Amino acid sequence: MVVNISTQTPWVPHFSSTIVRERNRFRVNLVSAVPSTASSRLNIRHYIIEHDLLPNLSDSQQKQNKKQAELEEEEEEERLTEMGINQQQIDQVRKPRFLCLHGFRTSGEILKKQVVGKWPESVVNKIDLVFVDAPFPAEGKSDVEGIFDPPYYEWFQFDKEFTEYRNFDECLAYIEDCMLNQGPFDGLLGFSQGAILSAALPGLQAKGVALTKVPKIKFLIIIGGAKFRSPTITDNAYSSRIECPSVHFLGETDFLKKHGTTLLEDFVDPVVIHHPRGHTIPRFDEKGLEMMHNFLEKIQLMITLSSSHGQEVEEKEGEENQQEIHI
């Protein structure tokens, strides 16, 4: 089963932080109040003002807050202009697309319910999420029986020491097929067994032993992750530090917390979001939500700049082709 979560609303850089500031300042959920048709920052601001979404503040307070919002927008426009990004590019840019790998003996549908059910729209609406089932039916009892309905799946099988794996190559080939058929993808989101896989795949891809037919993995979202232990995998997966931007969720009572902490050492600049829960998809507190927003803004800006560069290359090639025709 494949579950595709995608919205048509264009992503606007720095919109989330502006809305979060407004939400925290006025204690209203402007994200849910503003329709998808208000796609640009100016349209969003005008919609908020015209529909009186601000609470009952004094006239002077409202004027001061509106003026501050306008100044922030002007500063953001200047920042993007300095980077060579115009409003048309911002409105047309696509959102980061993630292939989502669920936990051991669960399913893509279960992971979808966990992520979309717990994470706010200000997060899930900024990324395209594609949830797939693992290739193998569960060979034993699932820990989520009685909580989520079957069927349940697993990505590969392993021994008690987690040092020997069965059907691992078949698993890698299956993920590559998913990426070919459902992609292209910018990154991976993984939970538990899916997180262990997701964290190892960039290194395996760089070594040419996995995902050789698909674009490079650029971003990672790791929830309750850990490292493989078999030298046949670790020698390739973690031979050099992983440079792609990544965000890691570590639960205070998660039985994999120690292993997830060790995994951080293999990443160049990981973003770490701590939460008080165990081995689960966590909800965000205020600090974690801000960190996630910042991470998403960073990777969206990278995609925007990459798309802008690609358009410039295409335009240059088109001009060169026209010159050849005239010659």
Short mmCIF file of C-alpha atoms in Angstrom, two decimals:
data_model
loop_
_atom_site.label_atom_id
_atom_site.label_comp_id
_atom_site.label_asym_id
_atom_site.label_seq_id
_atom_site.Cartn_x
_atom_site.Cartn_y
_atom_site.Cartn_z
CA MET A 1 0.00 0.00 0.00
CA VAL A 2 1.17 3.49 -0.82
CA VAL A 3 -0.24 6.50 1.02
CA ASN A 4 0.65 9.85 -0.49
CA ILE A 5 0.18 12.98 1.61
CA SER A 6 0.50 16.07 -0.54
CA THR A 7 -1.06 19.52 -0.59
CA GLN A 8 -1.07 22.00 -3.43
CA THR A 9 -0.33 25.08 -1.34
CA PRO A 10 3.05 26.54 -2.38
CA TRP A 11 5.60 26.75 0.42
CA VAL A 12 6.73 30.24 1.31
CA PRO A 13 10.19 30.55 2.93
CA HIS A 14 10.09 31.98 6.45
CA PHE A 15 6.27 31.95 6.43
CA SER A 16 6.19 29.36 9.20
CA SER A 17 8.35 31.35 11.60
CA THR A 18 6.26 34.45 10.95
CA ILE A 19 3.03 32.58 11.61
CA VAL A 20 4.47 30.92 14.71
CA ARG A 21 5.48 34.30 16.05
CA GLU A 22 2.01 35.62 15.33
CA ARG A 23 0.42 32.57 16.93
CA ASN A 24 2.54 32.84 20.05
CA ARG A 25 1.96 36.57 20.24
CA PHE A 26 -1.79 36.49 19.74
CA ARG A 27 -2.60 32.93 20.82
CA VAL A 28 -4.67 32.17 17.74
CA ASN A 29 -4.13 29.44 15.16
CA LEU A 30 -3.61 31.53 12.07
CA VAL A 31 -2.37 28.54 10.08
CA SER A 32 -5.76 26.83 10.15
CA ALA A 33 -7.57 30.14 9.68
CA VAL A 34 -5.84 31.18 6.46
CA PRO A 35 -7.06 29.31 3.34
CA SER A 36 -4.71 27.67 0.85
CA THR A 37 -5.55 30.34 -1.74
CA ALA A 38 -3.58 32.87 0.29
CA SER A 39 -0.32 31.51 -1.07
CA SER A 40 2.03 34.47 -0.82
CA ARG A 41 3.24 36.23 2.30
CA LEU A 42 1.44 39.45 1.32
CA ASN A 43 -1.82 37.61 0.64
CA ILE A 44 -1.53 35.85 3.99
CA ARG A 45 -0.92 39.11 5.84
CA HIS A 46 -3.77 40.87 4.03
CA TYR A 47 -6.13 37.97 4.70
CA ILE A 48 -5.33 38.07 8.41
CA ILE A 49 -5.96 41.82 8.56
CA GLU A 50 -9.07 41.87 6.35
CA HIS A 51 -10.75 39.00 8.21
CA ASP A 52 -9.88 40.39 11.64
CA LEU A 53 -8.08 37.23 12.78
CA LEU A 54 -6.18 39.18 15.40
CA PRO A 55 -7.75 39.04 18.88
CA ASN A 56 -9.10 41.96 20.82
CA LEU A 57 -5.98 44.02 21.36
CA SER A 58 -5.90 47.76 21.73
CA ASP A 59 -5.63 49.83 18.55
CA SER A 60 -2.09 50.86 19.43
CA GLN A 61 -1.05 47.25 20.09
CA GLN A 62 -2.53 46.05 16.81
CA LYS A 63 -0.84 48.85 14.87
CA GLN A 64 2.48 48.07 16.54
CA ASN A 65 2.18 44.35 15.83
CA LYS A 66 1.13 44.91 12.21
CA LYS A 67 4.04 47.29 11.70
CA GLN A 68 6.44 44.72 13.16
CA ALA A 69 5.06 42.02 10.84
CA GLU A 70 5.51 44.33 7.84
CA LEU A 71 9.11 45.05 8.83
CA GLU A 72 9.82 41.32 9.17
CA GLU A 73 8.36 40.71 5.71
CA GLU A 74 10.48 43.47 4.19
CA GLU A 75 13.61 42.05 5.82
CA GLU A 76 12.76 38.59 4.49
CA GLU A 77 12.18 39.97 0.99
CA GLU A 78 15.59 41.67 1.10
CA ARG A 79 17.26 38.47 2.34
CA LEU A 80 15.78 36.40 -0.48
CA THR A 81 16.59 39.08 -3.06
CA GLU A 82 20.23 39.04 -1.98
CA MET A 83 20.19 35.27 -2.59
CA GLY A 84 18.81 35.79 -6.09
CA ILE A 85 15.35 34.40 -5.32
CA ASN A 86 12.28 36.24 -6.57
CA GLN A 87 8.65 35.87 -5.50
CA GLN A 88 7.69 33.90 -8.63
CA GLN A 89 10.33 31.28 -7.82
CA ILE A 90 9.11 31.10 -4.23
CA ASP A 91 5.47 30.56 -5.25
CA GLN A 92 6.32 27.89 -7.85
CA VAL A 93 8.91 25.88 -5.92
CA ARG A 94 7.99 22.35 -4.94
CA LYS A 95 8.04 21.05 -1.39
CA PRO A 96 10.59 18.50 -0.11
CA ARG A 97 9.40 14.97 -0.89
CA PHE A 98 10.05 12.20 1.65
CA LEU A 99 9.68 8.44 1.40
CA CYS A 100 8.47 7.28 4.80
CA LEU A 101 9.65 3.95 6.24
CA HIS A 102 7.56 2.58 9.10
CA GLY A 103 8.62 0.62 12.17
CA PHE A 104 9.04 -3.12 12.71
CA ARG A 105 5.82 -5.09 12.17
CA THR A 106 3.62 -2.07 11.53
CA SER A 107 2.65 -0.52 8.17
CA GLY A 108 2.67 2.60 6.03
CA GLU A 109 -0.91 3.33 7.05
CA ILE A 110 0.00 3.09 10.74
CA LEU A 111 2.96 5.45 10.35
CA LYS A 112 0.72 7.86 8.47
CA LYS A 113 -1.77 7.87 11.36
CA GLN A 114 1.05 8.42 13.85
CA VAL A 115 2.73 11.27 11.96
CA VAL A 116 -0.27 13.11 10.52
CA GLY A 117 -2.28 12.51 13.69
CA LYS A 118 0.36 13.96 16.03
CA TRP A 119 2.24 16.57 14.01
CA PRO A 120 0.66 19.98 13.33
CA GLU A 121 -0.29 21.18 9.88
CA SER A 122 2.51 23.74 10.08
CA VAL A 123 4.87 20.76 9.72
CA VAL A 124 3.09 18.16 7.57
CA ASN A 125 1.83 20.74 5.06
CA LYS A 126 5.39 21.78 4.25
CA ILE A 127 6.53 18.35 3.05
CA ASP A 128 5.21 15.71 0.66
CA LEU A 129 5.04 12.43 2.56
CA VAL A 130 4.71 9.08 0.80
CA PHE A 131 4.07 6.12 3.11
CA VAL A 132 4.77 2.60 1.84
CA ASP A 133 4.52 -0.87 3.35
CA ALA A 134 7.66 -2.94 3.90
CA PRO A 135 8.11 -5.89 1.51
CA PHE A 136 7.66 -8.75 4.00
CA PRO A 137 4.59 -9.69 6.06
CA ALA A 138 5.27 -9.82 9.79
CA GLU A 139 6.67 -13.18 10.84
CA GLY A 140 5.57 -12.78 14.44
CA LYS A 141 3.40 -10.81 16.84
CA SER A 142 3.28 -7.04 16.43
CA ASP A 143 3.67 -4.74 19.41
CA VAL A 144 0.84 -2.59 18.07
CA GLU A 145 -1.78 -5.35 17.98
CA GLY A 146 -4.93 -4.08 19.65
CA ILE A 147 -3.88 -0.48 18.98
CA PHE A 148 -3.66 -0.43 15.20
CA ASP A 149 -5.34 -2.85 12.82
CA PRO A 150 -3.34 -5.31 10.68
CA PRO A 151 -1.82 -6.12 8.26
CA TYR A 152 1.70 -5.66 9.63
CA TYR A 153 5.00 -5.72 7.75
CA GLU A 154 8.75 -5.80 8.36
CA TRP A 155 11.66 -4.54 6.27
CA PHE A 156 14.03 -7.42 7.01
CA GLN A 157 14.61 -10.06 9.66
CA PHE A 158 17.40 -10.13 12.27
CA ASP A 159 18.82 -12.18 15.14
CA LYS A 160 18.64 -11.31 18.85
CA GLU A 161 22.00 -9.52 18.76
CA PHE A 162 20.98 -7.51 15.69
CA THR A 163 24.19 -8.55 13.94
CA GLU A 164 22.82 -10.92 11.30
CA TYR A 165 20.10 -9.98 8.83
CA ARG A 166 17.92 -11.91 6.42
CA ASN A 167 16.39 -10.50 3.22
CA PHE A 168 18.42 -7.30 3.59
CA ASP A 169 19.48 -7.07 -0.07
CA GLU A 170 15.89 -7.71 -1.11
CA CYS A 171 14.83 -4.89 1.20
CA LEU A 172 17.28 -2.46 -0.41
CA ALA A 173 16.08 -3.42 -3.89
CA TYR A 174 12.46 -2.95 -2.82
CA ILE A 175 13.14 0.55 -1.44
CA GLU A 176 14.90 1.47 -4.66
CA ASP A 177 11.88 0.28 -6.66
CA CYS A 178 9.61 2.41 -4.46
CA MET A 179 11.81 5.43 -5.12
CA LEU A 180 11.83 4.78 -8.86
CA ASN A 181 8.06 4.28 -9.06
CA GLN A 182 6.92 6.94 -6.59
CA GLY A 183 9.77 9.44 -6.78
CA PRO A 184 11.85 11.35 -7.22
CA PHE A 185 12.43 11.85 -3.51
CA ASP A 186 14.55 14.38 -1.66
CA GLY A 187 14.83 12.46 1.57
CA LEU A 188 13.74 9.71 3.90
CA LEU A 189 11.63 9.75 7.05
CA GLY A 190 12.01 6.68 9.20
CA PHE A 191 10.76 5.37 12.52
CA SER A 192 12.37 2.50 14.49
CA GLN A 193 13.42 -0.20 11.99
CA GLY A 194 12.63 2.30 9.23
CA ALA A 195 14.84 4.89 10.97
CA ILE A 196 17.76 2.46 11.21
CA LEU A 197 17.43 1.87 7.47
CA SER A 198 17.01 5.56 6.63
CA ALA A 199 20.12 6.60 8.58
CA ALA A 200 22.26 3.96 6.86
CA LEU A 201 21.08 4.46 3.28
CA PRO A 202 23.00 7.70 2.45
CA GLY A 203 26.29 6.00 3.31
CA LEU A 204 25.38 2.82 1.44
CA GLN A 205 24.35 4.92 -1.54
CA ALA A 206 27.59 6.91 -1.47
CA LYS A 207 29.55 3.64 -1.53
CA GLY A 208 27.57 2.42 -4.52
CA VAL A 209 26.09 -0.61 -2.77
CA ALA A 210 22.47 0.65 -2.62
CA LEU A 211 20.10 3.03 -4.41
CA THR A 212 22.38 3.38 -7.44
CA LYS A 213 19.47 4.09 -9.82
CA VAL A 214 17.90 7.00 -7.93
CA PRO A 215 18.97 10.56 -7.03
CA LYS A 216 21.13 11.17 -4.01
CA ILE A 217 19.38 11.26 -0.64
CA LYS A 218 19.60 14.85 0.50
CA PHE A 219 17.64 15.00 3.79
CA LEU A 220 16.76 12.72 6.70
CA ILE A 221 14.13 12.70 9.46
CA ILE A 222 15.11 10.02 12.00
CA ILE A 223 12.70 9.03 14.80
CA GLY A 224 13.84 6.44 17.32
CA GLY A 225 16.85 5.41 15.26
CA ALA A 226 20.00 3.36 15.85
CA LYS A 227 22.94 1.85 13.95
CA PHE A 228 23.39 -1.48 12.25
CA ARG A 229 25.93 -3.73 13.98
CA SER A 230 27.08 -6.07 11.24
CA PRO A 231 30.51 -5.08 9.83
CA THR A 232 29.32 -5.96 6.33
CA ILE A 233 26.92 -3.03 6.61
CA THR A 234 28.66 -0.66 9.01
CA ASP A 235 31.88 -0.58 6.97
CA ASN A 236 29.94 1.03 4.13
CA ALA A 237 27.10 2.85 5.88
CA TYR A 238 29.23 4.74 8.40
CA SER A 239 32.67 4.78 6.78
CA SER A 240 32.52 8.58 6.64
CA ARG A 241 30.32 11.08 8.43
CA ILE A 242 26.97 11.76 6.81
CA GLU A 243 26.75 15.32 5.55
CA CYS A 244 23.11 15.62 4.49
CA PRO A 245 20.92 17.76 6.77
CA SER A 246 19.14 15.60 9.31
CA VAL A 247 16.81 15.92 12.28
CA HIS A 248 16.80 13.24 14.99
CA PHE A 249 14.13 12.61 17.62
CA LEU A 250 15.39 11.16 20.93
CA GLY A 251 12.89 10.01 23.55
CA GLU A 252 13.89 10.27 27.20
CA THR A 253 12.49 6.80 27.98
CA ASP A 254 13.08 5.24 24.55
CA PHE A 255 14.91 1.91 24.86
CA LEU A 256 16.91 2.94 21.77
CA LYS A 257 17.94 6.34 23.15
CA LYS A 258 21.53 5.25 23.84
CA HIS A 259 21.86 3.84 20.33
CA GLY A 260 20.22 6.89 18.79
CA THR A 261 22.68 9.11 20.63
CA THR A 262 25.59 7.06 19.30
CA LEU A 263 24.17 7.42 15.80
CA LEU A 264 24.51 11.21 16.06
CA GLU A 265 28.29 10.86 15.98
CA ASP A 266 28.08 9.71 12.37
CA PHE A 267 26.40 12.94 11.21
CA VAL A 268 28.15 16.21 10.47
CA ASP A 269 25.58 18.64 11.85
CA PRO A 270 22.49 16.84 13.16
CA VAL A 271 19.50 18.69 14.58
CA VAL A 272 18.39 16.90 17.76
CA ILE A 273 14.87 17.20 19.16
CA HIS A 274 14.43 15.71 22.62
CA HIS A 275 11.06 14.60 23.94
CA PRO A 276 9.92 13.03 27.23
CA ARG A 277 8.23 9.98 25.70
CA GLY A 278 9.46 6.51 24.82
CA HIS A 279 9.74 4.64 21.51
CA THR A 280 7.01 6.48 19.65
CA ILE A 281 6.25 9.26 17.21
CA PRO A 282 6.27 12.26 19.57
CA ARG A 283 4.20 15.40 19.62
CA PHE A 284 6.07 18.70 19.56
CA ASP A 285 6.59 21.02 22.45
CA GLU A 286 7.21 24.71 21.70
CA LYS A 287 10.99 24.36 21.44
CA GLY A 288 10.85 21.21 19.33
CA LEU A 289 8.34 22.75 16.97
CA GLU A 290 10.54 25.79 16.44
CA MET A 291 13.53 23.54 15.72
CA MET A 292 11.48 21.51 13.23
CA HIS A 293 10.24 24.65 11.49
CA ASN A 294 13.81 25.92 11.19
CA PHE A 295 14.96 22.58 9.76
CA LEU A 296 12.17 22.55 7.18
CA GLU A 297 12.90 26.14 6.20
CA LYS A 298 16.57 25.26 5.72
CA ILE A 299 15.93 22.30 3.43
CA GLN A 300 13.22 24.17 1.51
CA LEU A 301 15.65 26.99 0.86
CA MET A 302 18.19 24.46 -0.43
CA ILE A 303 15.59 23.09 -2.85
CA THR A 304 14.61 26.60 -3.91
CA LEU A 305 18.21 27.55 -4.65
CA SER A 306 18.79 24.24 -6.45
CA SER A 307 15.68 24.74 -8.58
CA SER A 308 16.72 28.31 -9.38
CA HIS A 309 20.17 27.11 -10.47
CA GLY A 310 18.59 24.38 -12.60
CA GLN A 311 16.36 26.90 -14.35
CA GLU A 312 19.35 29.13 -15.07
CA VAL A 313 21.24 26.18 -16.59
CA GLU A 314 18.25 25.26 -18.77
CA GLU A 315 17.84 28.85 -19.94
CA LYS A 316 21.55 29.08 -20.76
CA GLU A 317 21.43 25.81 -22.69
CA GLY A 318 18.36 27.05 -24.55
CA GLU A 319 20.14 30.27 -25.53
CA GLU A 320 23.18 28.29 -26.73
CA ASN A 321 20.95 26.03 -28.79
CA GLN A 322 19.27 29.05 -30.38
CA GLN A 323 22.67 30.50 -31.24
CA GLU A 324 23.68 27.23 -32.90
CA ILE A 325 20.50 27.24 -34.95
CA HIS A 326 21.15 30.80 -36.16
CA ILE A 327 24.71 29.88 -37.07
#
